[in-house]
């Protein structure tokens, strides 16, 4: 089964780096979709099946926290695992987001191994919730 | 609210360490802290300047970083795994904006702890000329790093 991935970040360079790391994992990747803010991400989720989502927090139009709240309202958080990839190191925010249903939290700058380990866990190999640097 | 450059030595040391560490982690670029013994010289190159504001219950402020265009291109190339000549202007600017964002996130956590929550703005970027860089690096509290001999300048302000 090929996995569809959604990368949500207002930085084009981050989207490219996350996308490259995703393709390096060795997982069977279908399509990689990109959104520059939470609103665009919600629109993509309405139109496409997404197996895993990597999302920034600080974005214009709709930020990552607002996007997670909207996904929670629409029941999409249960369908699509969300990984926050952010420079925000607040443990309070990590706890709040995880309590809402966010699955993982990855600090920037991240390594390809960090992406690989998270994908391995969330796509069914080792179901754990941890924070990865 | 008026912002003033931070001149506290301990905070500036944290800023320097964060700049060096994040540049290495983000872009595999090694930097050294300029001792400030030599007088600043007029840069030969234009710079890209990125600003990110942070708002929190503990402190509000902003961080500005300024990087020579050629160095910024190398940073973007390293991040993307490309040669510098294959990196476009948008990617170059984007890399410096992202680095400023990473520095702000790491620095606020270092200074105020990970139990404190901050809201970071989306970074903005502008091009600045050598004359303006010269003035920028002479501001009180301005921090200077050297990457391959190229000065990178940063300024932290608190409200």
CSV table of C-alpha atoms in Angstrom, one decimal:
chain,number,residue,atom,x,y,z
A,1,UNK,CA,0.0,0.0,0.0
A,2,UNK,CA,1.4,3.4,-1.0
A,3,UNK,CA,1.0,6.1,1.6
A,4,UNK,CA,-0.2,9.6,0.7
A,5,UNK,CA,1.6,12.3,2.7
A,6,UNK,CA,0.7,15.9,3.3
A,7,UNK,CA,3.3,18.5,4.2
A,8,UNK,CA,2.0,21.8,5.6
A,9,UNK,CA,4.5,24.6,6.0
A,10,UNK,CA,4.7,28.2,4.7
A,11,UNK,CA,8.4,27.7,4.0
A,12,UNK,CA,9.0,26.1,0.6
A,13,UNK,CA,12.5,25.0,1.7
A,14,UNK,CA,11.1,23.1,4.6
A,15,UNK,CA,8.4,21.5,2.5
A,16,UNK,CA,11.2,20.3,0.1
A,17,UNK,CA,13.4,19.0,2.9
A,18,UNK,CA,10.6,17.2,4.6
A,19,UNK,CA,9.5,15.7,1.3
A,20,UNK,CA,13.0,14.5,0.6
A,21,UNK,CA,13.3,13.0,4.0
A,22,UNK,CA,9.9,11.2,3.5
A,23,UNK,CA,11.1,9.8,0.2
A,24,UNK,CA,14.4,8.6,1.8
A,25,UNK,CA,12.5,6.5,4.4
A,26,UNK,CA,12.1,3.5,2.2
A,27,UNK,CA,8.4,3.4,2.8
A,28,UNK,CA,6.1,3.0,-0.2
A,29,UNK,CA,5.1,6.6,-0.8
A,30,UNK,CA,2.2,7.4,-3.1
A,31,UNK,CA,1.7,11.2,-3.5
A,32,UNK,CA,3.2,13.9,-1.5
A,33,UNK,CA,0.8,16.9,-1.2
A,34,UNK,CA,1.9,20.3,0.0
A,35,UNK,CA,0.0,23.2,1.7
A,36,UNK,CA,1.3,26.5,2.8
A,37,UNK,CA,-1.1,27.0,5.7
A,38,UNK,CA,-3.7,25.2,7.7
A,39,UNK,CA,-6.6,26.3,5.5
A,40,UNK,CA,-5.1,24.8,2.4
A,41,UNK,CA,-4.3,21.7,4.4
A,42,UNK,CA,-8.0,21.3,5.4
A,43,UNK,CA,-9.0,21.8,1.8
A,44,UNK,CA,-6.7,19.0,0.7
A,45,UNK,CA,-8.0,16.7,3.4
A,46,UNK,CA,-11.5,17.3,2.1
A,47,UNK,CA,-10.4,16.2,-1.3
A,48,UNK,CA,-7.8,13.5,-0.8
A,49,UNK,CA,-7.1,10.5,1.5
A,50,UNK,CA,-4.0,11.4,3.5
A,51,UNK,CA,-2.2,8.7,5.5
A,52,UNK,CA,0.1,11.0,7.4
A,53,UNK,CA,0.5,14.7,7.8
A,54,UNK,CA,3.6,16.8,8.8
A,55,UNK,CA,2.6,20.3,9.8
A,56,UNK,CA,4.3,23.5,11.1
A,57,UNK,CA,2.7,25.6,13.8
A,58,UNK,CA,3.7,29.2,12.8
A,59,UNK,CA,1.9,29.9,9.5
A,60,UNK,CA,-0.1,32.7,8.1
A,61,UNK,CA,-3.9,32.5,7.3
A,62,UNK,CA,-4.5,29.4,9.6
A,63,UNK,CA,-1.7,28.4,12.0
A,64,UNK,CA,-1.0,24.8,13.1
A,65,UNK,CA,-2.9,25.1,16.4
A,66,UNK,CA,-6.0,26.4,14.6
A,67,UNK,CA,-5.7,23.7,12.0
A,68,UNK,CA,-5.6,21.0,14.6
A,69,UNK,CA,-8.6,22.5,16.3
A,70,UNK,CA,-10.5,22.6,13.0
A,71,UNK,CA,-9.5,19.0,12.2
A,72,UNK,CA,-10.7,18.0,15.7
A,73,UNK,CA,-14.1,19.7,15.0
A,74,UNK,CA,-14.4,17.9,11.7
A,75,UNK,CA,-13.4,14.5,13.2
A,76,UNK,CA,-10.4,14.4,10.8
A,77,UNK,CA,-7.8,14.0,13.6
A,78,UNK,CA,-9.0,10.5,14.1
A,79,UNK,CA,-8.5,9.6,10.5
A,80,UNK,CA,-5.2,11.3,9.8
A,81,UNK,CA,-2.2,11.2,12.1
A,82,UNK,CA,-0.7,14.6,12.5
A,83,UNK,CA,3.0,15.2,13.3
A,84,UNK,CA,3.9,18.8,14.3
A,85,UNK,CA,7.3,19.9,12.9
A,86,UNK,CA,8.1,23.2,14.6
A,87,UNK,CA,10.7,25.5,16.1
A,88,UNK,CA,8.4,25.9,19.0
A,89,UNK,CA,9.9,24.0,21.9
A,90,UNK,CA,7.2,24.7,24.5
A,91,UNK,CA,6.5,21.5,26.4
A,92,UNK,CA,3.2,23.0,27.5
A,93,UNK,CA,2.1,23.4,23.9
A,94,UNK,CA,3.3,19.9,23.0
A,95,UNK,CA,1.2,18.5,25.9
A,96,UNK,CA,-1.8,20.5,24.8
A,97,UNK,CA,-1.5,19.4,21.2
A,98,UNK,CA,-1.0,15.7,22.1
A,99,UNK,CA,-4.1,15.9,24.4
A,100,UNK,CA,-6.1,17.0,21.4
A,101,UNK,CA,-4.8,14.1,19.3
A,102,UNK,CA,-1.6,15.2,17.7
A,103,UNK,CA,0.5,12.0,17.4
A,104,UNK,CA,4.1,13.3,17.4
A,105,UNK,CA,6.1,16.5,17.8
A,106,UNK,CA,9.4,17.0,16.0
A,107,UNK,CA,11.6,19.9,16.7
A,108,UNK,CA,13.3,21.9,13.9
A,109,UNK,CA,16.0,21.4,12.8
A,110,UNK,CA,15.2,17.7,12.4
A,111,UNK,CA,17.2,14.9,10.8
A,112,UNK,CA,16.0,12.5,8.1
A,113,UNK,CA,16.2,9.8,10.8
A,114,UNK,CA,13.7,11.6,12.9
A,115,UNK,CA,11.2,11.6,10.0
A,116,UNK,CA,12.0,7.9,9.3
A,117,UNK,CA,11.5,6.9,12.9
A,118,UNK,CA,8.2,8.7,13.2
A,119,UNK,CA,6.9,7.3,9.9
A,120,UNK,CA,7.9,3.8,11.0
A,121,UNK,CA,6.0,4.2,14.3
A,122,UNK,CA,2.9,5.9,12.8
A,123,UNK,CA,2.5,3.8,9.7
A,124,UNK,CA,2.1,0.7,11.8
A,125,UNK,CA,5.5,-0.8,12.7
A,126,UNK,CA,5.9,0.5,16.3
A,127,UNK,CA,2.9,2.3,17.7
A,128,UNK,CA,4.5,4.7,20.2
A,129,UNK,CA,4.1,8.3,20.9
A,130,UNK,CA,7.3,10.2,21.7
A,131,UNK,CA,8.9,13.5,21.0
A,132,UNK,CA,11.9,13.3,18.7
A,133,UNK,CA,14.6,15.9,18.3
B,1,UNK,CA,5.7,48.9,22.3
B,2,UNK,CA,9.3,50.1,22.0
B,3,UNK,CA,11.9,47.5,21.5
B,4,UNK,CA,15.4,47.9,22.9
B,5,UNK,CA,18.5,45.9,21.9
B,6,UNK,CA,19.5,43.4,24.6
B,7,UNK,CA,23.0,44.1,26.1
B,8,UNK,CA,23.0,41.7,28.9
B,9,UNK,CA,26.2,39.6,28.6
B,10,UNK,CA,24.6,36.3,29.7
B,11,UNK,CA,21.7,36.6,27.2
B,12,UNK,CA,24.1,37.6,24.4
B,13,UNK,CA,26.2,34.6,25.2
B,14,UNK,CA,23.1,32.4,24.8
B,15,UNK,CA,22.3,34.1,21.6
B,16,UNK,CA,25.8,33.5,20.2
B,17,UNK,CA,25.7,29.8,21.2
B,18,UNK,CA,22.3,29.4,19.7
B,19,UNK,CA,23.3,31.0,16.4
B,20,UNK,CA,26.4,28.8,16.1
B,21,UNK,CA,24.6,25.6,17.1
B,22,UNK,CA,21.5,26.0,15.0
B,23,UNK,CA,23.5,27.0,11.9
B,24,UNK,CA,25.5,23.8,12.3
B,25,UNK,CA,22.4,21.6,12.9
B,26,UNK,CA,20.3,23.3,10.2
B,27,UNK,CA,22.8,23.8,7.4
B,28,UNK,CA,26.0,22.1,8.4
B,29,UNK,CA,27.7,25.5,8.3
B,30,UNK,CA,30.4,26.0,11.0
B,31,UNK,CA,30.7,29.5,12.5
B,32,UNK,CA,32.9,31.1,15.0
B,33,UNK,CA,32.0,34.0,17.3
B,34,UNK,CA,33.7,37.2,16.3
B,35,UNK,CA,35.7,38.4,19.3
B,36,UNK,CA,35.1,42.0,18.3
B,37,UNK,CA,38.7,42.9,18.6
B,38,UNK,CA,39.0,44.1,15.0
B,39,UNK,CA,36.9,47.1,13.8
B,40,UNK,CA,34.0,46.3,11.6
B,41,UNK,CA,34.7,46.5,7.9
B,42,UNK,CA,32.4,47.4,5.0
B,43,UNK,CA,31.0,44.2,3.6
B,44,UNK,CA,31.5,43.6,-0.1
B,45,UNK,CA,28.2,41.8,-0.6
B,46,UNK,CA,24.5,42.7,-0.1
B,47,UNK,CA,22.9,40.9,2.8
B,48,UNK,CA,19.6,39.2,3.4
B,49,UNK,CA,18.0,40.2,6.7
B,50,UNK,CA,15.3,38.2,8.4
B,51,UNK,CA,13.2,39.3,11.4
B,52,UNK,CA,11.0,37.1,13.6
B,53,UNK,CA,9.0,38.5,16.5
B,54,UNK,CA,8.1,36.5,19.6
B,55,UNK,CA,5.3,37.1,22.1
B,56,UNK,CA,4.9,35.4,25.4
B,57,UNK,CA,3.9,36.0,29.0
B,58,UNK,CA,7.6,36.0,30.0
B,59,UNK,CA,8.9,38.4,27.3
B,60,UNK,CA,8.1,40.0,24.0
B,61,UNK,CA,10.8,40.8,21.5
B,62,UNK,CA,12.3,40.3,18.1
B,63,UNK,CA,15.3,38.7,16.6
B,64,UNK,CA,17.0,40.0,13.4
B,65,UNK,CA,19.7,38.1,11.5
B,66,UNK,CA,21.6,39.4,8.5
B,67,UNK,CA,23.6,37.1,6.2
B,68,UNK,CA,25.7,37.9,3.1
B,69,UNK,CA,23.8,36.8,0.0
B,70,UNK,CA,26.6,34.4,-1.0
B,71,UNK,CA,26.6,32.8,2.4
B,72,UNK,CA,22.8,32.6,2.4
B,73,UNK,CA,23.0,30.7,-0.9
B,74,UNK,CA,25.4,28.2,0.6
B,75,UNK,CA,23.2,27.7,3.6
B,76,UNK,CA,20.2,27.1,1.3
B,77,UNK,CA,22.3,24.7,-0.8
B,78,UNK,CA,23.4,22.7,2.2
B,79,UNK,CA,19.8,22.4,3.5
B,80,UNK,CA,18.6,21.3,0.1
B,81,UNK,CA,21.6,19.1,-0.8
B,82,UNK,CA,22.3,21.2,-3.9
B,83,UNK,CA,25.1,23.2,-5.3
B,84,UNK,CA,24.9,26.9,-4.5
B,85,UNK,CA,24.6,27.8,-8.2
B,86,UNK,CA,21.5,25.6,-8.4
B,87,UNK,CA,19.7,27.5,-5.6
B,88,UNK,CA,17.2,30.2,-6.6
B,89,UNK,CA,16.6,33.6,-4.9
B,90,UNK,CA,13.3,32.4,-3.3
B,91,UNK,CA,15.0,29.4,-1.7
B,92,UNK,CA,17.9,31.5,-0.5
B,93,UNK,CA,15.6,34.0,1.2
B,94,UNK,CA,13.5,31.1,2.6
B,95,UNK,CA,16.5,29.5,4.1
B,96,UNK,CA,17.4,32.6,6.1
B,97,UNK,CA,13.8,33.1,7.2
B,98,UNK,CA,13.7,29.5,8.4
B,99,UNK,CA,17.0,29.8,10.2
B,100,UNK,CA,15.8,33.0,12.0
B,101,UNK,CA,12.7,31.0,13.0
B,102,UNK,CA,14.8,28.1,14.4
B,103,UNK,CA,17.1,30.5,16.3
B,104,UNK,CA,14.1,32.3,17.9
B,105,UNK,CA,12.4,29.0,18.9
B,106,UNK,CA,15.6,27.6,20.4
B,107,UNK,CA,16.6,30.9,22.1
B,108,UNK,CA,13.3,31.5,23.8
B,109,UNK,CA,13.4,28.0,25.2
B,110,UNK,CA,16.9,28.4,26.4
B,111,UNK,CA,16.3,31.8,28.0
B,112,UNK,CA,12.8,31.2,29.5
B,113,UNK,CA,12.5,27.4,29.7
B,114,UNK,CA,10.4,24.9,27.8
B,115,UNK,CA,7.4,25.4,30.2
B,116,UNK,CA,7.0,28.9,28.8
B,117,UNK,CA,4.9,29.3,25.7
B,118,UNK,CA,5.7,31.8,23.0
B,119,UNK,CA,4.0,32.8,19.8
B,120,UNK,CA,6.5,33.3,17.0
B,121,UNK,CA,5.6,35.4,14.0
B,122,UNK,CA,6.1,34.3,10.4
B,123,UNK,CA,9.6,35.6,9.6
B,124,UNK,CA,9.9,38.5,7.2
B,125,UNK,CA,13.0,39.1,5.0
B,126,UNK,CA,14.5,42.1,3.2
B,127,UNK,CA,17.7,42.8,1.3
B,128,UNK,CA,20.1,45.3,2.9
B,129,UNK,CA,23.0,47.1,1.5
B,130,UNK,CA,26.6,47.0,2.8
B,131,UNK,CA,26.3,50.5,4.3
B,132,UNK,CA,23.3,49.4,6.3
B,133,UNK,CA,25.0,46.2,7.4
B,134,UNK,CA,28.0,48.4,8.6
B,135,UNK,CA,25.6,50.4,10.8
B,136,UNK,CA,23.7,47.3,11.9
B,137,UNK,CA,26.9,45.6,13.2
B,138,UNK,CA,27.8,48.7,15.2
B,139,UNK,CA,24.6,48.8,17.1
B,140,UNK,CA,24.9,48.1,20.9
B,141,UNK,CA,24.2,44.4,21.5
B,142,UNK,CA,24.8,43.4,17.9
B,143,UNK,CA,26.4,39.9,17.7
B,144,UNK,CA,28.7,38.9,14.9
B,145,UNK,CA,29.7,35.4,13.7
B,146,UNK,CA,32.2,34.5,11.1
B,147,UNK,CA,31.4,31.8,8.6
B,148,UNK,CA,34.2,31.2,6.1
B,149,UNK,CA,35.4,34.7,6.9
B,150,UNK,CA,31.9,36.2,6.1
B,151,UNK,CA,30.4,38.2,8.9
B,152,UNK,CA,26.8,37.2,10.0
B,153,UNK,CA,25.2,39.7,12.3
B,154,UNK,CA,22.3,39.3,14.7
B,155,UNK,CA,20.4,41.6,17.0
B,156,UNK,CA,18.0,40.6,19.8
B,157,UNK,CA,15.5,43.2,21.1
B,158,UNK,CA,13.2,43.0,24.1
B,159,UNK,CA,10.2,45.2,24.6
